[in-house]
Coordinates of C-alpha atoms in Angstrom, one line a residue:
M1 CA 66.9 81.1 72.3
S2 CA 69.2 84.4 73.0
R3 CA 71.2 85.2 75.9
S4 CA 71.1 88.3 78.1
P5 CA 74.2 90.2 78.6
V6 CA 73.3 89.7 81.7
L7 CA 73.8 85.7 81.6
L8 CA 76.8 85.0 78.7
L9 CA 78.7 87.7 80.5
L10 CA 78.2 85.8 83.9
L11 CA 78.3 82.3 82.4
C12 CA 81.7 83.9 80.9
A13 CA 82.8 84.2 84.8
V14 CA 81.4 80.7 85.7
G15 CA 83.5 79.9 82.3
A16 CA 86.7 81.0 83.5
A17 CA 86.5 80.0 87.0
A18 CA 85.9 75.9 86.4
A19 CA 88.6 75.6 84.0
T20 CA 91.0 73.0 85.9
V21 CA 93.3 74.9 89.0
P22 CA 97.3 73.7 87.6
R23 CA 98.9 72.6 91.3
Y24 CA 101.6 75.0 92.7
R25 CA 104.0 74.5 94.5
E26 CA 104.4 75.1 98.1
A27 CA 106.1 78.9 99.1
P28 CA 109.0 80.0 101.1
H29 CA 108.2 80.3 105.3
F30 CA 108.2 84.1 105.8
T31 CA 108.1 85.5 110.1
N32 CA 108.2 88.7 112.0
S33 CA 111.4 90.5 111.7
A34 CA 112.9 91.3 115.8
A35 CA 112.8 93.9 114.5
A36 CA 109.8 95.1 113.4
Q37 CA 107.8 95.8 116.9
C38 CA 105.2 93.2 115.3
P39 CA 102.7 92.2 116.8
P40 CA 101.6 88.3 117.4
P41 CA 101.3 85.7 113.6
L42 CA 97.4 86.0 112.9
P43 CA 96.2 82.3 113.1
P44 CA 96.5 80.7 109.8
S45 CA 93.2 78.8 109.8
D46 CA 90.2 81.0 111.8
A47 CA 89.3 83.3 109.2
D48 CA 87.7 85.8 112.0
A49 CA 91.6 87.0 112.6
A50 CA 90.2 89.5 110.4
C51 CA 89.0 91.1 112.8
S52 CA 92.1 90.7 115.5
P53 CA 93.9 93.9 116.6
R54 CA 96.7 91.6 115.6
A55 CA 96.2 91.8 111.8
A56 CA 99.0 95.1 111.4
V57 CA 98.3 95.3 107.6
H58 CA 94.5 94.4 105.6
V59 CA 94.9 93.4 101.8
A60 CA 92.6 92.9 98.9
M61 CA 92.4 90.9 95.7
T62 CA 89.8 89.0 93.0
L63 CA 90.8 85.6 93.2
D64 CA 89.6 83.7 90.4
A65 CA 91.0 81.1 87.5
S66 CA 91.7 83.0 84.9
Y67 CA 94.5 85.9 87.1
L68 CA 96.0 82.8 90.0
R69 CA 98.6 82.7 88.6
G70 CA 99.0 86.4 89.3
T71 CA 98.1 86.4 92.8
M72 CA 100.5 83.1 93.5
A73 CA 102.8 85.6 92.6
A74 CA 101.3 88.9 94.5
V75 CA 101.2 87.5 97.2
L76 CA 104.6 85.7 97.3
S77 CA 105.5 88.8 97.2
V78 CA 104.2 90.3 99.5
L79 CA 105.8 87.6 102.0
R80 CA 108.9 88.6 101.1
H81 CA 110.0 92.6 101.5
A82 CA 107.6 92.1 104.4
S83 CA 109.0 93.2 108.2
C84 CA 105.8 91.8 109.5
P85 CA 104.6 88.7 107.2
E86 CA 102.8 87.0 109.9
S87 CA 101.0 90.1 110.7
I88 CA 99.1 90.6 107.7
F89 CA 95.4 89.4 106.3
F90 CA 94.1 88.4 102.8
H91 CA 90.8 89.6 102.1
F92 CA 90.4 87.6 98.7
V93 CA 87.4 88.6 97.0
A94 CA 85.8 85.4 94.2
S95 CA 82.7 84.7 91.3
A96 CA 80.0 84.3 93.7
A97 CA 78.8 82.9 90.4
A98 CA 81.5 79.6 90.5
S99 CA 80.7 76.9 91.5
R100 CA 81.2 75.6 95.4
A101 CA 83.5 72.8 94.1
T102 CA 85.8 75.2 92.7
A103 CA 84.8 77.9 95.1
E104 CA 86.6 75.8 97.2
E105 CA 89.2 74.7 94.8
L106 CA 90.1 77.9 94.7
R107 CA 90.9 78.0 98.3
A108 CA 92.0 74.7 99.0
T109 CA 95.0 76.0 96.4
V110 CA 95.8 79.1 98.4
R111 CA 95.4 77.0 101.4
A112 CA 98.3 74.6 99.9
S113 CA 101.1 76.8 99.0
F114 CA 100.8 78.9 101.6
P115 CA 100.2 77.4 105.3
S116 CA 99.9 79.6 107.6
L117 CA 98.5 82.3 105.7
A118 CA 95.9 84.3 107.4
F119 CA 93.4 84.5 105.1
R120 CA 89.1 84.7 103.5
V121 CA 87.4 84.5 100.1
Y122 CA 84.1 86.0 100.1
P123 CA 81.8 85.8 97.1
F124 CA 80.9 88.7 95.5
A125 CA 77.3 89.4 96.1
D126 CA 77.1 91.6 94.0
E127 CA 78.1 90.6 91.0
A128 CA 75.1 89.7 89.1
R129 CA 74.3 93.5 89.4
V130 CA 77.3 94.6 88.5
A131 CA 76.7 92.5 85.2
G132 CA 73.2 93.7 84.1
L133 CA 75.6 97.4 85.1
I134 CA 78.4 96.8 82.5
S135 CA 79.1 98.2 79.4
T136 CA 81.5 96.7 76.7
S137 CA 84.9 98.3 77.0
I138 CA 88.1 98.6 74.2
R139 CA 89.4 94.9 75.2
G140 CA 87.1 91.6 77.1
A141 CA 89.4 91.7 80.2
L142 CA 87.6 94.7 81.2
D143 CA 84.2 93.4 81.6
R144 CA 84.7 90.8 83.6
P145 CA 82.4 91.5 86.8
L146 CA 85.3 90.3 89.3
N147 CA 87.1 93.7 87.9
Y148 CA 84.8 95.8 90.1
A149 CA 85.1 94.0 93.2
R150 CA 86.7 96.3 94.2
S151 CA 84.0 100.0 94.0
Y152 CA 82.8 96.5 96.1
L153 CA 85.4 96.4 99.0
A154 CA 83.2 98.3 101.6
S155 CA 80.4 96.4 101.5
T156 CA 82.3 92.2 101.0
L157 CA 84.3 92.9 103.6
P158 CA 83.5 93.0 107.2
P159 CA 82.6 96.5 109.0
C160 CA 85.7 95.9 111.7
V161 CA 87.9 96.3 108.6
R162 CA 88.1 101.1 107.8
R163 CA 92.0 100.5 106.0
V164 CA 93.1 97.7 103.2
V165 CA 95.5 98.1 100.1
Y166 CA 93.8 96.7 97.3
L167 CA 96.2 95.5 94.9
D168 CA 95.5 94.2 91.3
S169 CA 96.3 90.6 90.2
D170 CA 99.7 91.0 87.8
V171 CA 102.1 93.2 90.2
V172 CA 104.9 92.8 92.1
L173 CA 106.6 94.2 95.5
T174 CA 109.3 95.0 96.0
D175 CA 109.4 96.6 99.3
D176 CA 107.6 96.5 102.8
I177 CA 103.2 97.1 101.9
A178 CA 103.2 98.7 105.7
A179 CA 105.0 101.3 103.7
L180 CA 101.7 100.5 102.0
A181 CA 99.4 101.5 103.8
A182 CA 100.4 103.8 106.1
T183 CA 99.7 106.2 103.8
P184 CA 97.9 109.2 105.0
L185 CA 94.1 110.2 104.5
P186 CA 93.9 113.7 105.4
G187 CA 91.3 115.4 106.5
E188 CA 87.5 113.7 107.4
E189 CA 86.7 112.8 103.9
A190 CA 89.4 111.7 102.2
A191 CA 88.8 107.7 101.0
V192 CA 91.1 106.3 98.5
A193 CA 95.2 106.9 98.6
A194 CA 97.0 106.6 94.7
P195 CA 99.8 107.6 92.7
E196 CA 98.6 110.8 90.6
Y197 CA 99.9 111.2 87.0
C198 CA 98.9 114.2 86.3
G199 CA 101.1 114.8 83.5
A200 CA 98.6 112.0 81.4
N201 CA 95.7 112.9 79.1
F202 CA 93.1 113.3 81.4
T203 CA 90.3 113.9 79.1
A204 CA 91.9 110.5 76.7
Y205 CA 89.7 108.2 79.7
F206 CA 85.9 109.7 77.6
T207 CA 84.1 110.9 75.2
P208 CA 84.1 113.8 72.9
G209 CA 80.4 114.3 74.1
F210 CA 81.3 114.2 77.5
W211 CA 83.3 116.7 77.0
A212 CA 81.0 119.3 74.6
S213 CA 77.9 118.4 77.8
P214 CA 78.6 121.2 80.1
A215 CA 75.6 119.3 82.1
L216 CA 78.2 116.1 82.3
S217 CA 82.1 117.4 82.4
S218 CA 81.0 119.2 85.1
V219 CA 81.7 117.0 87.2
F220 CA 84.8 118.5 87.7
A221 CA 84.9 121.7 89.2
G222 CA 86.9 122.7 91.7
R223 CA 88.9 120.0 91.2
R224 CA 92.8 119.3 90.2
A225 CA 91.0 116.3 88.4
C226 CA 94.5 113.8 87.4
Y227 CA 94.5 110.3 86.3
F228 CA 95.4 107.1 88.6
N229 CA 96.1 103.3 88.4
T230 CA 93.1 101.6 90.6
G231 CA 96.0 98.7 90.8
V232 CA 97.5 99.7 93.8
M233 CA 95.5 101.5 96.1
V234 CA 95.3 102.8 100.0
L235 CA 91.5 102.4 100.6
D236 CA 89.9 104.1 104.1
L237 CA 86.3 101.8 104.3
A238 CA 84.7 104.1 107.5
R239 CA 84.8 106.8 104.9
W240 CA 83.4 104.8 102.0
R241 CA 80.8 103.4 103.8
R242 CA 80.0 106.9 105.2
A243 CA 79.9 108.6 102.1
G244 CA 78.3 105.6 100.1
Y245 CA 81.3 105.3 97.0
T246 CA 80.1 102.5 95.3
A247 CA 76.5 104.2 94.7
Q248 CA 78.1 107.0 93.5
I249 CA 79.9 104.8 90.8
E250 CA 77.1 103.0 90.0
E251 CA 74.3 106.1 88.7
W252 CA 77.6 107.3 87.3
M253 CA 78.2 103.3 85.1
E254 CA 74.2 103.7 84.4
L255 CA 74.6 106.8 83.6
Q256 CA 77.3 104.8 81.0
K257 CA 74.0 102.2 79.8
R258 CA 72.3 105.2 78.0
V259 CA 75.1 107.6 77.0
R260 CA 77.7 106.0 75.9
I261 CA 80.8 108.4 78.5
Y262 CA 83.5 106.8 79.0
E263 CA 85.1 103.4 76.4
L264 CA 87.3 101.4 79.4
G265 CA 86.1 99.1 81.8
S266 CA 85.9 100.2 85.3
L267 CA 88.3 102.6 85.4
P268 CA 86.3 106.0 85.0
P269 CA 83.3 105.6 87.3
F270 CA 86.4 105.9 89.8
L271 CA 87.8 109.2 88.1
L272 CA 84.7 110.2 88.1
V273 CA 83.6 110.9 91.7
F274 CA 87.9 110.3 93.0
A275 CA 90.0 112.0 90.6
G276 CA 91.2 115.5 92.3
R277 CA 90.0 113.9 95.8
I278 CA 92.5 111.5 96.3
A279 CA 96.0 111.1 98.5
S280 CA 98.3 110.9 96.7
V281 CA 101.2 108.0 96.9
D282 CA 104.7 107.8 95.7
H283 CA 104.9 107.0 92.4
R284 CA 107.7 103.7 93.2
W285 CA 104.3 102.0 94.6
N286 CA 102.6 101.6 91.0
Q287 CA 105.1 101.2 88.3
H288 CA 103.0 101.0 86.3
G289 CA 101.3 100.3 82.0
L290 CA 103.9 96.5 81.8
G291 CA 101.9 94.6 80.5
G292 CA 102.3 97.1 77.1
D293 CA 98.8 98.9 75.7
N294 CA 95.2 97.6 76.2
Y295 CA 95.8 96.3 72.4
R296 CA 99.4 94.7 71.4
G297 CA 101.0 94.2 75.1
L298 CA 104.8 95.1 73.5
C299 CA 106.8 96.2 76.3
R300 CA 107.8 98.5 78.2
G301 CA 110.3 99.8 81.0
L302 CA 110.1 101.3 84.5
H303 CA 109.8 104.6 84.5
A304 CA 112.2 107.3 86.0
G305 CA 113.2 107.0 89.4
A306 CA 112.8 104.2 92.3
V307 CA 110.1 101.0 92.2
S308 CA 107.5 99.8 95.4
L309 CA 105.5 97.9 93.3
L310 CA 105.7 96.9 89.5
H311 CA 102.5 96.3 88.5
W312 CA 102.0 94.7 84.5
S313 CA 98.3 96.7 83.6
G314 CA 97.8 96.7 79.8
K315 CA 96.6 93.5 77.4
G316 CA 100.7 91.6 78.2
K317 CA 100.8 90.2 81.4
P318 CA 104.5 88.3 82.5
W319 CA 102.7 84.9 82.5
D320 CA 101.5 84.7 78.6
R321 CA 104.9 85.7 77.5
L322 CA 107.0 83.8 79.5
D323 CA 105.3 80.7 77.7
A324 CA 104.4 81.5 74.9
G325 CA 108.5 82.0 75.4
R326 CA 108.2 85.2 74.6
P327 CA 109.0 87.4 77.3
C328 CA 109.7 91.6 77.7
P329 CA 113.1 92.4 80.2
L330 CA 111.5 92.6 82.6
D331 CA 109.2 89.7 83.0
A332 CA 112.3 88.5 84.7
V333 CA 111.2 89.7 88.0
W334 CA 107.8 88.8 88.1
A335 CA 109.0 84.5 86.9
K336 CA 110.7 85.3 90.9
Y337 CA 108.4 84.6 92.2
D338 CA 105.8 82.7 90.1
L339 CA 105.1 79.4 92.2
L340 CA 103.5 77.8 88.2
R341 CA 107.6 77.3 88.1
P342 CA 110.5 75.8 89.4
A343 CA 111.6 77.7 92.3
A344 CA 114.1 81.0 91.3
G345 CA 115.6 81.6 94.2
I346 CA 113.5 83.5 96.8
E347 CA 114.1 81.5 100.3
S348 CA 112.5 82.1 103.6
S349 CA 113.0 84.2 106.2

């Protein structure tokens, strides 16, 4: 009996999540700085703390077995460099197709490594719907439904959460996330803030057929459309909900099922809706591309300028290269936050 593409996608997601979760070591404990005028610490065992006014920063990430090692390192880096680590609330979106036991194992793994962390795990309720909207792209990892969860944060997180920092699982921060979370979103409409890269070849993100169609390409008319990476974003969820941006993204995904207008996973629909309409963030907050391209994952260096966040976007992930004994030079930075290996000198505060 043949299986539908939607079922196969969900089975792959469940299979990945069903893998045995390794045992991570406990992270150092970081406390709020007395000099930073932090709110009182959030209670780690209270999921309702997401709506507490004491939550100074909200962070959203996905949570699954395949990328758990990266997520754990990212969380550690956020806490290590935050001025108010005990006042950060983490929102983790996990596969709804995973078994209850697997979901609980992921939750327990996070809690064991971060006993005082304030967080909540949400099942990705729109997963089956998204699986039916996904078109195959140039790399299989980009076609996982959970990779599209960033487009559904407005409906997944509680309405009380108005602003959130979304982070991919392959990042580490070297600066205080509060500075990123405080990025201004001017006016009444801007719902996304991210570093823009106007020197990139924007036309390459869409097919020749897209650009040849005035009915399609005119979507960018009157917009200074530039590439931006969706792995690091500040989102105003109240504005997102009001404008119905998720429905707009889905409309482009539905069109893509009928007419091939792009090749690269969840990024192009975001660009179609938001390129030229976002608030700009300093490039220091997304030194991306450290995982190389989407084909070979070769080593890459940093862009010129300051660094507040390193991002291993691309095929090559630092944990895979370290395990294979073929790390790139910058993978040593990520290794300092790896909770699967012996402690690398990161102390509590």
